[in-house]
Short mmCIF file of C-alpha atoms and ligand atoms in Angstrom, two decimals:
data_model
loop_
_atom_site.label_atom_id
_atom_site.label_comp_id
_atom_site.label_asym_id
_atom_site.label_seq_id
_atom_site.Cartn_x
_atom_site.Cartn_y
_atom_site.Cartn_z
CA MET E 11 114.45 60.62 77.62
CA ARG E 12 115.35 64.28 78.74
CA GLU E 13 113.34 65.55 81.61
CA ILE E 14 112.29 69.12 81.74
CA TYR E 15 111.47 70.43 85.23
CA VAL E 16 108.52 72.97 85.75
CA GLY E 17 107.70 74.96 88.89
CA LEU E 18 104.02 76.15 89.58
CA ILE E 19 103.13 79.23 91.46
CA GLY E 20 99.44 79.35 92.30
CA LEU E 21 97.60 76.14 92.78
CA GLY E 22 93.99 77.18 91.96
CA THR E 23 91.44 76.05 89.31
CA VAL E 24 93.81 76.37 86.28
CA GLY E 25 96.98 75.02 88.03
CA CYS E 26 94.89 71.85 89.04
CA GLY E 27 93.85 71.60 85.32
CA MET E 28 97.35 71.73 84.20
CA ILE E 29 98.24 68.95 86.77
CA ARG E 30 95.45 66.70 85.62
CA ILE E 31 96.48 67.10 81.96
CA LEU E 32 100.05 66.40 82.61
CA ASP E 33 98.97 63.35 84.43
CA ASP E 34 96.26 62.02 82.23
CA ASN E 35 98.00 62.69 78.97
CA ARG E 36 101.59 62.02 80.19
CA ASP E 37 102.17 59.30 77.37
CA LEU E 38 100.73 61.43 74.71
CA ILE E 39 102.77 64.55 75.63
CA GLU E 40 105.96 62.48 75.78
CA ASP E 41 105.25 60.98 72.44
CA ARG E 42 104.62 64.39 70.92
CA LEU E 43 107.54 66.11 72.67
CA GLY E 44 110.30 63.55 72.90
CA ALA E 45 110.83 64.48 76.54
CA LYS E 46 109.24 64.25 79.85
CA LEU E 47 107.58 67.27 81.50
CA THR E 48 107.95 67.08 85.25
CA LEU E 49 106.37 69.19 87.88
CA LYS E 50 108.99 69.49 90.52
CA ARG E 51 107.66 72.20 92.83
CA ILE E 52 104.28 73.95 93.69
CA VAL E 53 104.11 77.09 95.45
CA ASP E 54 101.11 78.31 97.24
CA ILE E 55 100.22 80.23 100.42
CA ASP E 56 97.52 77.66 101.00
CA THR E 57 99.22 74.27 101.66
CA THR E 58 96.28 72.47 103.49
CA SER E 59 93.00 72.83 101.52
CA GLU E 60 91.66 69.80 99.51
CA ARG E 61 92.37 70.19 95.67
CA PRO E 62 90.28 68.28 92.97
CA VAL E 63 93.37 66.58 91.63
CA GLU E 64 95.86 64.00 93.16
CA PHE E 65 99.41 65.34 93.44
CA ASP E 66 102.48 64.69 95.61
CA ARG E 67 101.90 67.02 98.66
CA SER E 68 105.62 66.94 99.44
CA ILE E 69 106.32 69.17 96.65
CA LEU E 70 103.91 71.83 97.84
CA THR E 71 105.41 74.67 99.69
CA PRO E 72 104.57 78.46 100.67
CA ASP E 73 108.31 79.35 99.78
CA VAL E 74 108.74 80.74 96.21
CA SER E 75 112.55 80.43 96.61
CA ALA E 76 112.04 76.63 96.30
CA ILE E 77 111.27 77.27 92.64
CA MET E 78 113.60 80.47 92.14
CA ASP E 79 116.63 78.86 93.75
CA ASP E 80 116.32 75.69 91.91
CA PRO E 81 118.72 75.73 88.90
CA GLU E 82 116.92 72.50 87.51
CA ILE E 83 113.51 74.29 87.08
CA GLU E 84 113.64 75.63 83.58
CA ILE E 85 110.00 76.75 83.30
CA VAL E 86 107.99 78.72 85.84
CA VAL E 87 104.23 78.68 85.52
CA GLU E 88 102.49 81.79 87.20
CA LEU E 89 98.83 81.15 88.02
CA ILE E 90 98.19 83.41 90.98
CA GLY E 91 96.62 86.29 88.88
CA GLY E 92 96.52 89.89 89.79
CA TYR E 93 99.51 92.48 89.67
CA GLU E 94 101.40 91.55 92.77
CA PRO E 95 103.30 89.44 93.79
CA ALA E 96 102.66 87.96 90.30
CA LYS E 97 104.84 90.64 88.52
CA THR E 98 107.64 90.38 91.15
CA PHE E 99 107.74 86.59 90.71
CA ILE E 100 107.71 86.66 86.94
CA LEU E 101 110.50 89.32 86.79
CA GLU E 102 112.53 87.18 89.20
CA ALA E 103 111.97 84.07 87.14
CA ILE E 104 113.22 85.96 84.00
CA GLU E 105 116.05 87.38 85.82
CA ARG E 106 117.27 84.00 86.69
CA GLY E 107 116.93 82.80 83.23
CA LYS E 108 113.86 80.66 83.55
CA HIS E 109 111.13 80.70 80.89
CA VAL E 110 107.67 81.71 82.07
CA VAL E 111 104.08 80.57 81.29
CA THR E 112 101.25 82.83 82.54
CA ALA E 113 97.43 83.14 82.26
CA ASN E 114 97.58 86.69 83.74
CA LYS E 115 95.71 88.80 81.35
CA ALA E 116 95.53 91.85 83.77
CA LEU E 117 99.26 91.87 84.40
CA LEU E 118 100.12 91.61 80.68
CA ALA E 119 97.68 94.23 79.68
CA VAL E 120 99.09 96.70 82.17
CA HIS E 121 102.69 95.58 82.61
CA GLY E 122 103.33 93.59 79.52
CA PRO E 123 105.85 95.92 77.91
CA GLN E 124 108.04 95.75 81.05
CA ILE E 125 107.84 92.05 81.34
CA PHE E 126 108.55 91.25 77.60
CA ASP E 127 111.35 93.87 77.52
CA ALA E 128 113.01 91.95 80.57
CA ALA E 129 112.34 88.60 78.66
CA HIS E 130 113.96 89.86 75.37
CA LYS E 131 117.07 91.10 77.46
CA ARG E 132 117.47 87.94 79.30
CA LYS E 133 116.72 85.79 76.05
CA VAL E 134 113.93 83.83 77.73
CA SER E 135 110.35 83.31 76.63
CA VAL E 136 107.04 84.33 78.23
CA GLN E 137 104.08 82.48 76.91
CA PHE E 138 100.41 83.39 77.71
CA GLU E 139 98.01 81.30 75.67
CA ALA E 140 95.78 80.90 78.64
CA SER E 141 95.39 84.59 79.31
CA VAL E 142 92.90 85.13 76.52
CA GLY E 143 89.90 82.80 75.41
CA GLY E 144 90.86 79.99 77.91
CA GLY E 145 91.52 76.84 75.77
CA ILE E 146 91.19 78.41 72.38
CA PRO E 147 94.45 78.48 70.69
CA LEU E 148 94.15 82.22 69.87
CA ILE E 149 97.66 83.45 70.57
CA LYS E 150 99.24 80.62 68.49
CA SER E 151 96.86 81.19 65.70
CA ILE E 152 97.61 84.92 65.37
CA ARG E 153 101.32 84.63 65.83
CA GLU E 154 101.86 81.49 63.70
CA GLY E 155 98.77 80.31 61.79
CA LEU E 156 97.88 83.70 60.46
CA ALA E 157 101.54 85.02 60.38
CA ALA E 158 101.31 85.67 56.46
CA ASN E 159 98.29 88.09 56.90
CA ARG E 160 97.78 91.54 57.53
CA ILE E 161 95.01 91.61 60.09
CA GLY E 162 92.38 94.30 59.28
CA ALA E 163 90.00 93.77 62.08
CA LEU E 164 89.46 91.36 65.25
CA TYR E 165 86.13 91.28 67.06
CA GLY E 166 86.00 89.09 70.22
CA ILE E 167 83.55 87.80 72.74
CA LEU E 168 86.11 87.31 75.41
CA ASN E 169 84.50 87.26 78.69
CA GLY E 170 82.57 84.07 79.66
CA THR E 171 80.71 85.56 82.49
CA SER E 172 79.25 88.44 80.62
CA ASN E 173 78.29 86.16 77.71
CA TYR E 174 76.56 83.85 80.05
CA VAL E 175 74.67 86.70 81.70
CA LEU E 176 73.52 88.12 78.37
CA THR E 177 72.63 84.73 77.09
CA ARG E 178 70.50 83.92 80.08
CA MET E 179 68.83 87.37 79.92
CA THR E 180 68.19 86.84 76.11
CA GLU E 181 66.99 83.13 76.12
CA GLU E 182 65.32 82.85 79.43
CA GLY E 183 64.41 86.43 80.39
CA ALA E 184 66.55 86.07 83.65
CA THR E 185 67.56 89.13 85.38
CA PHE E 186 70.98 90.55 85.45
CA GLU E 187 71.40 89.68 89.18
CA ASP E 188 70.15 86.07 88.85
CA ALA E 189 72.20 85.22 85.73
CA LEU E 190 75.47 86.67 87.37
CA ALA E 191 74.85 84.60 90.55
CA GLU E 192 74.48 81.49 88.39
CA ALA E 193 77.83 82.34 86.44
CA GLN E 194 79.55 82.63 89.80
CA LYS E 195 78.20 79.31 91.02
CA LYS E 196 79.50 77.82 87.86
CA GLY E 197 82.98 79.10 88.34
CA TYR E 198 83.05 81.37 85.18
CA ALA E 199 83.22 84.62 87.17
CA GLU E 200 86.38 86.07 88.87
CA ALA E 201 86.29 85.99 92.79
CA ASP E 202 85.13 89.59 92.48
CA PRO E 203 83.03 89.74 89.27
CA THR E 204 83.37 93.50 88.89
CA PHE E 205 85.93 93.18 86.06
CA ASP E 206 83.84 90.46 84.24
CA VAL E 207 80.74 92.64 83.91
CA ASP E 208 82.29 96.20 83.64
CA GLY E 209 84.29 95.32 80.59
CA THR E 210 87.70 95.54 82.21
CA ASP E 211 88.51 91.92 81.67
CA THR E 212 87.58 92.31 78.11
CA ALA E 213 89.70 95.19 77.59
CA HIS E 214 92.67 93.45 79.25
CA LYS E 215 92.22 90.57 76.79
CA LEU E 216 91.79 93.05 73.90
CA ALA E 217 94.95 94.69 74.78
CA VAL E 218 96.93 91.45 74.86
CA THR E 219 95.54 90.18 71.57
CA ALA E 220 95.53 93.45 69.50
CA ARG E 221 99.16 93.95 70.27
CA LEU E 222 99.88 90.78 68.53
CA ALA E 223 97.35 91.16 65.73
CA TYR E 224 98.59 94.72 64.72
CA CYS E 225 102.32 94.44 65.88
CA SER E 226 101.57 97.51 68.18
CA SER E 227 102.59 98.57 71.58
CA LEU E 228 98.89 99.52 72.20
CA ARG E 229 98.27 101.13 75.53
CA TYR E 230 95.66 99.42 77.59
CA GLU E 231 94.67 102.72 79.17
CA GLU E 232 93.52 104.11 75.83
CA ILE E 233 90.82 101.36 75.36
CA TYR E 234 87.38 102.68 75.63
CA THR E 235 85.56 100.44 78.04
CA GLU E 236 81.92 100.01 79.01
CA GLY E 237 80.34 96.94 80.50
CA ILE E 238 77.08 95.38 80.57
CA THR E 239 75.67 96.54 83.96
CA GLY E 240 73.31 99.14 82.18
CA ILE E 241 71.72 96.62 79.94
CA GLU E 242 68.06 95.96 80.74
CA PRO E 243 65.85 93.14 79.64
CA LEU E 244 63.87 95.69 77.68
CA ASP E 245 66.97 96.54 75.54
CA ILE E 246 67.40 92.98 74.69
CA GLN E 247 63.77 92.65 73.69
CA PHE E 248 63.97 95.63 71.55
CA ALA E 249 67.26 94.36 70.10
CA SER E 250 65.64 91.08 69.06
CA ASP E 251 62.49 93.04 67.56
CA PHE E 252 65.00 94.80 65.18
CA GLY E 253 66.87 91.62 64.40
CA TYR E 254 69.84 91.95 66.66
CA LYS E 255 71.51 90.20 69.61
CA VAL E 256 73.42 92.10 72.29
CA LYS E 257 76.99 90.99 72.96
CA LEU E 258 79.87 92.34 75.04
CA LEU E 259 82.20 92.91 72.11
CA ALA E 260 85.91 93.74 71.87
CA VAL E 261 86.09 95.66 68.77
CA SER E 262 89.47 96.41 67.00
CA ARG E 263 90.59 97.56 63.48
CA ASP E 264 93.78 98.60 61.83
CA ARG E 265 93.24 102.19 60.77
CA GLY E 266 96.74 102.68 59.44
CA ASP E 267 98.04 105.54 61.60
CA SER E 268 96.01 104.28 64.77
CA ILE E 269 94.27 101.26 65.95
CA GLU E 270 90.56 101.38 66.79
CA ALA E 271 90.17 99.39 70.16
CA ARG E 272 87.04 99.51 72.20
CA VAL E 273 84.90 97.27 74.52
CA HIS E 274 81.15 97.96 74.94
CA PRO E 275 77.81 96.17 74.62
CA THR E 276 77.26 95.85 70.95
CA MET E 277 74.15 94.90 68.87
CA ILE E 278 75.05 92.38 66.08
CA PRO E 279 72.77 90.98 63.44
CA LYS E 280 71.08 87.68 64.63
CA ASP E 281 72.39 85.81 61.67
CA HIS E 282 76.10 86.72 62.09
CA VAL E 283 78.06 83.86 63.33
CA LEU E 284 79.22 85.62 66.49
CA ALA E 285 75.54 85.99 67.50
CA SER E 286 75.36 82.27 68.01
CA VAL E 287 78.13 82.30 70.48
CA SER E 288 76.18 81.44 73.74
CA GLY E 289 76.65 80.87 77.34
CA ALA E 290 80.26 80.76 78.82
CA PHE E 291 81.66 80.34 75.32
CA ASN E 292 84.16 82.81 73.95
CA ALA E 293 84.90 83.53 70.08
CA VAL E 294 87.19 85.67 68.08
CA PHE E 295 86.39 86.59 64.57
CA ILE E 296 89.50 87.81 62.52
CA THR E 297 89.81 89.18 59.07
CA GLY E 298 93.18 88.69 57.39
CA ASP E 299 93.85 90.02 53.96
CA ALA E 300 94.89 86.68 52.58
CA VAL E 301 92.87 84.14 54.41
CA GLY E 302 89.63 86.32 54.70
CA ASP E 303 87.41 85.68 57.70
CA VAL E 304 88.33 83.25 60.41
CA MET E 305 86.47 82.54 63.60
CA LEU E 306 87.89 80.62 66.57
CA TYR E 307 85.50 79.43 69.21
CA GLY E 308 85.65 77.43 72.47
CA LEU E 309 85.38 77.53 76.24
CA GLY E 310 86.94 80.74 77.57
CA ALA E 311 87.25 79.71 81.09
CA GLY E 312 87.28 76.56 83.28
CA MET E 313 90.03 74.18 84.91
CA MET E 314 90.50 71.91 81.75
CA ALA E 315 90.17 74.49 79.09
CA ALA E 316 92.68 76.98 80.51
CA GLY E 317 94.82 73.93 81.64
CA SER E 318 95.07 72.83 78.07
CA ALA E 319 96.49 76.18 76.96
CA VAL E 320 99.18 76.14 79.89
CA VAL E 321 100.31 72.66 78.94
CA ALA E 322 100.51 73.52 75.25
CA ASP E 323 102.68 76.63 76.25
CA LEU E 324 104.82 74.21 78.47
CA MET E 325 105.33 71.96 75.32
CA ASP E 326 106.22 74.94 73.13
CA LEU E 327 108.90 76.16 75.70
CA ALA E 328 110.18 72.58 76.12
CA ARG E 329 110.73 72.24 72.30
CA ASP E 330 112.52 75.64 72.39
CA ASN E 331 114.79 74.21 75.15
CA LEU E 332 115.33 71.05 73.38
CA SER E 333 116.29 72.72 70.04
CA GLY E 334 118.49 75.32 71.83
CA VAL E 335 116.64 78.11 70.11
CA PRO E 336 114.69 80.39 72.49
CA GLN E 337 112.15 82.72 71.15
CA ARG E 338 112.23 81.07 67.66
CA VAL E 339 108.60 82.55 67.24
CA PRO E 340 108.76 86.46 68.29
CA LEU E 341 106.93 86.63 71.57
CA LEU E 342 104.84 89.55 70.23
CA THR E 343 104.50 88.32 66.64
CA CYS E 344 106.91 90.87 65.08
CA ARG E 345 110.58 91.58 65.74
CA THR E 346 110.87 94.06 68.56
CA ALA E 347 112.17 96.86 66.08
CA ALA E 348 109.03 96.36 63.88
CA ILE E 349 106.55 96.93 66.53
CA SER E 350 104.81 100.44 66.24
CA ASP E 351 103.62 102.76 68.73
CA ARG E 352 100.39 103.74 67.03
CA PRO E 353 97.85 105.47 69.42
CA VAL E 354 94.29 104.10 69.95
CA PHE E 355 91.85 105.90 67.54
CA PRO E 356 89.91 108.49 69.42
CA MET E 357 86.47 107.28 70.66
CA ASP E 358 84.94 110.51 69.77
CA GLU E 359 85.66 109.99 66.20
CA ILE E 360 84.20 106.54 65.89
CA ARG E 361 81.47 106.20 63.35
CA THR E 362 78.73 103.52 63.82
CA SER E 363 75.02 103.06 63.93
CA TYR E 364 73.34 103.49 67.37
CA TYR E 365 70.33 102.22 69.32
CA ILE E 366 68.92 104.91 71.67
CA ARG E 367 66.22 104.38 74.13
CA PHE E 368 64.58 107.40 75.70
CA SER E 369 62.17 107.47 78.70
CA ALA E 370 59.78 110.25 77.65
CA LYS E 371 56.25 111.53 78.31
CA ASP E 372 53.66 110.21 75.91
CA ARG E 373 52.75 113.90 74.61
CA PRO E 374 52.33 115.49 71.21
CA GLY E 375 55.59 117.06 69.85
CA VAL E 376 58.09 114.89 71.93
CA LEU E 377 59.29 112.92 68.93
CA SER E 378 59.74 116.16 66.93
CA LYS E 379 61.74 117.76 69.83
CA ILE E 380 64.09 114.68 70.06
CA SER E 381 64.55 114.19 66.28
CA GLY E 382 65.07 117.84 65.88
CA ILE E 383 68.09 117.87 68.29
CA LEU E 384 69.51 114.65 66.56
CA GLY E 385 69.06 116.28 63.07
CA SER E 386 70.77 119.42 64.26
CA ARG E 387 73.93 117.43 64.81
CA ASN E 388 73.66 115.51 61.54
CA ILE E 389 72.37 112.31 63.04
CA SER E 390 69.81 110.59 60.76
CA ILE E 391 67.17 108.18 62.18
CA SER E 392 66.66 104.93 60.38
CA ALA E 393 63.80 103.43 62.63
CA VAL E 394 61.58 104.49 65.54
CA ILE E 395 59.46 102.38 67.89
CA GLN E 396 57.07 103.53 70.75
CA LYS E 397 55.78 100.57 72.46
CA GLY E 398 53.29 100.23 75.33
CA ARG E 399 51.70 102.88 77.52
CA GLU E 400 53.17 105.27 80.11
CA ILE E 401 54.50 103.65 83.26
CA ALA E 402 55.52 105.85 86.09
CA GLY E 403 54.86 108.70 83.73
CA VAL E 404 57.25 107.83 80.99
CA VAL E 405 57.01 105.46 77.96
CA PRO E 406 60.07 103.91 76.10
CA ILE E 407 60.73 105.47 72.76
CA VAL E 408 63.43 103.64 70.67
CA MET E 409 65.37 105.14 67.75
CA LEU E 410 67.85 103.57 65.52
CA THR E 411 70.26 105.86 63.69
CA HIS E 412 72.25 105.61 60.52
CA GLU E 413 76.03 105.61 60.88
CA ALA E 414 76.87 108.72 62.88
CA ARG E 415 79.98 110.27 64.67
CA GLU E 416 80.35 109.24 68.53
CA LYS E 417 80.94 112.62 69.67
CA ASP E 418 77.84 114.13 67.88
CA VAL E 419 75.71 111.32 69.43
CA ARG E 420 76.90 112.10 72.80
CA GLU E 421 76.30 115.84 72.65
CA ALA E 422 72.77 115.28 71.29
CA LEU E 423 71.97 112.85 74.14
CA LYS E 424 73.39 115.42 76.63
CA GLU E 425 71.04 118.03 75.27
CA ILE E 426 67.98 115.82 74.98
CA ASP E 427 68.44 114.73 78.54
CA THR E 428 67.83 118.23 79.70
CA LEU E 429 64.49 118.32 77.97
CA ASP E 430 61.50 118.42 80.48
CA VAL E 431 59.59 115.82 78.56
CA VAL E 432 62.51 113.26 78.87
CA SER E 433 63.49 111.25 81.94
CA PRO E 434 67.28 110.57 82.00
CA PRO E 435 69.39 108.51 81.62
CA THR E 436 68.84 107.76 77.95
CA ARG E 437 70.36 104.40 77.02
CA LEU E 438 72.71 103.96 74.07
CA ILE E 439 73.97 100.75 72.48
CA ARG E 440 76.37 100.69 69.41
CA ILE E 441 75.35 98.61 66.45
CA GLU E 442 77.88 96.86 64.21
CA SER E 443 76.03 96.00 61.07
CA GLY E 444 78.21 97.39 58.31
CA ASP E 445 75.51 99.60 56.78
CA GLY E 446 77.77 102.73 56.74
CA PRO E 447 80.27 104.37 54.31
CA GLU E 448 83.22 103.13 56.39
CA GLY E 449 82.42 99.66 55.15
CA TYR E 450 82.22 97.90 58.60
CA TRP E 451 82.58 94.22 58.90
CA LEU E 452 79.26 92.51 58.01
N1 LIG N 505 86.33 85.41 84.48
C1 LIG N 505 86.73 85.08 83.03
C2 LIG N 505 85.53 85.07 82.19
C3 LIG N 505 87.56 83.92 83.17
O1 LIG N 505 84.56 85.19 82.73
O2 LIG N 505 85.88 84.88 81.03
C4 LIG N 505 88.62 83.74 81.93
O3 LIG N 505 89.45 84.75 81.90
#
């Protein structure tokens, strides 16, 4: 049986998952592949720490040339994360004619075009299933399973840490800080969880996914990104009273000349299938013109889930090598010549419904002042709640709006926050409920 040699750079959680799967499911993989996948070298600066898997210590080295200079190694797996030295290693592997598997969402979001360009020139593949949605076969589904569809929209819960935090705040009334500490303890969060909770990780994953879904060279920098750090238990409670759950959502839609792509906390109806995605789970809801609605759901992080995606990529690349047809499936869904350079739709022009929470003095005339400013900008109110009594001189007033233009809402809030009866900052959460003329998704 032909043996295909693999080199691994970065022996962390996901790398250990890959090793365990290659070991535990060796027979099954060989039966499915008709070849052996052999891990020949592991490169990591830490060659001494205990790892949660058994492996031959003699193949572990801090020297990356042990992989790069070995002509027998056909596939390089990059699992160190971050921009450098990951980018240098990937480009070097490509230059040397080796295929690459990576889980590096940040690198692909920011430097993907350069990496795929190099891979095309050298006629090697770069596979990245583990970069988005952990073990969910999302990339393969978009690229192959949904290949016959024009994808109209894609909505994702793509960060397990944020979803875990919001779930704990919603279901147990936990504070943001306690819930985040638990997510870190459980190993969902990155070493520095800033990108998990500020929306950056979700935006990286949206960039990678939306490029495939819309055959677009979508620029990561243009994605509007807002995280969950400003969400308070009070907002989650009000959302529930109105029949919504708060999720950190990646929202994207094909608008013809542009691509809508944004990441922010979003209220979605409690009975929508995405609202039931709890804890560290991820899900992606896709609408295709032929297939209709599809939802993919699974563990978005963790040793075995991400390891499963890495090994599936290895098997795909091994098949390409066995058949002698690299890049049989275009890496970015479309042929390079068919990839469009459409801009991201301007955030100012987005139209959606809004949840707005003011902290205001409990005095006659306050509501009419606020609603007067909203009305002057064509923002129509659909519901108002004022609950409780003044605490520290203010009371929460919550308004829901009908669909309005983002720019108008922001300008109205700026003006409202200057009123002497309002104590800024006013909180704003977008609602996706499909009640507007643009025919949103639900
Ligand atoms: N920190 C990431 C998350 C891990 O919480 O989803 C997977 O990319």
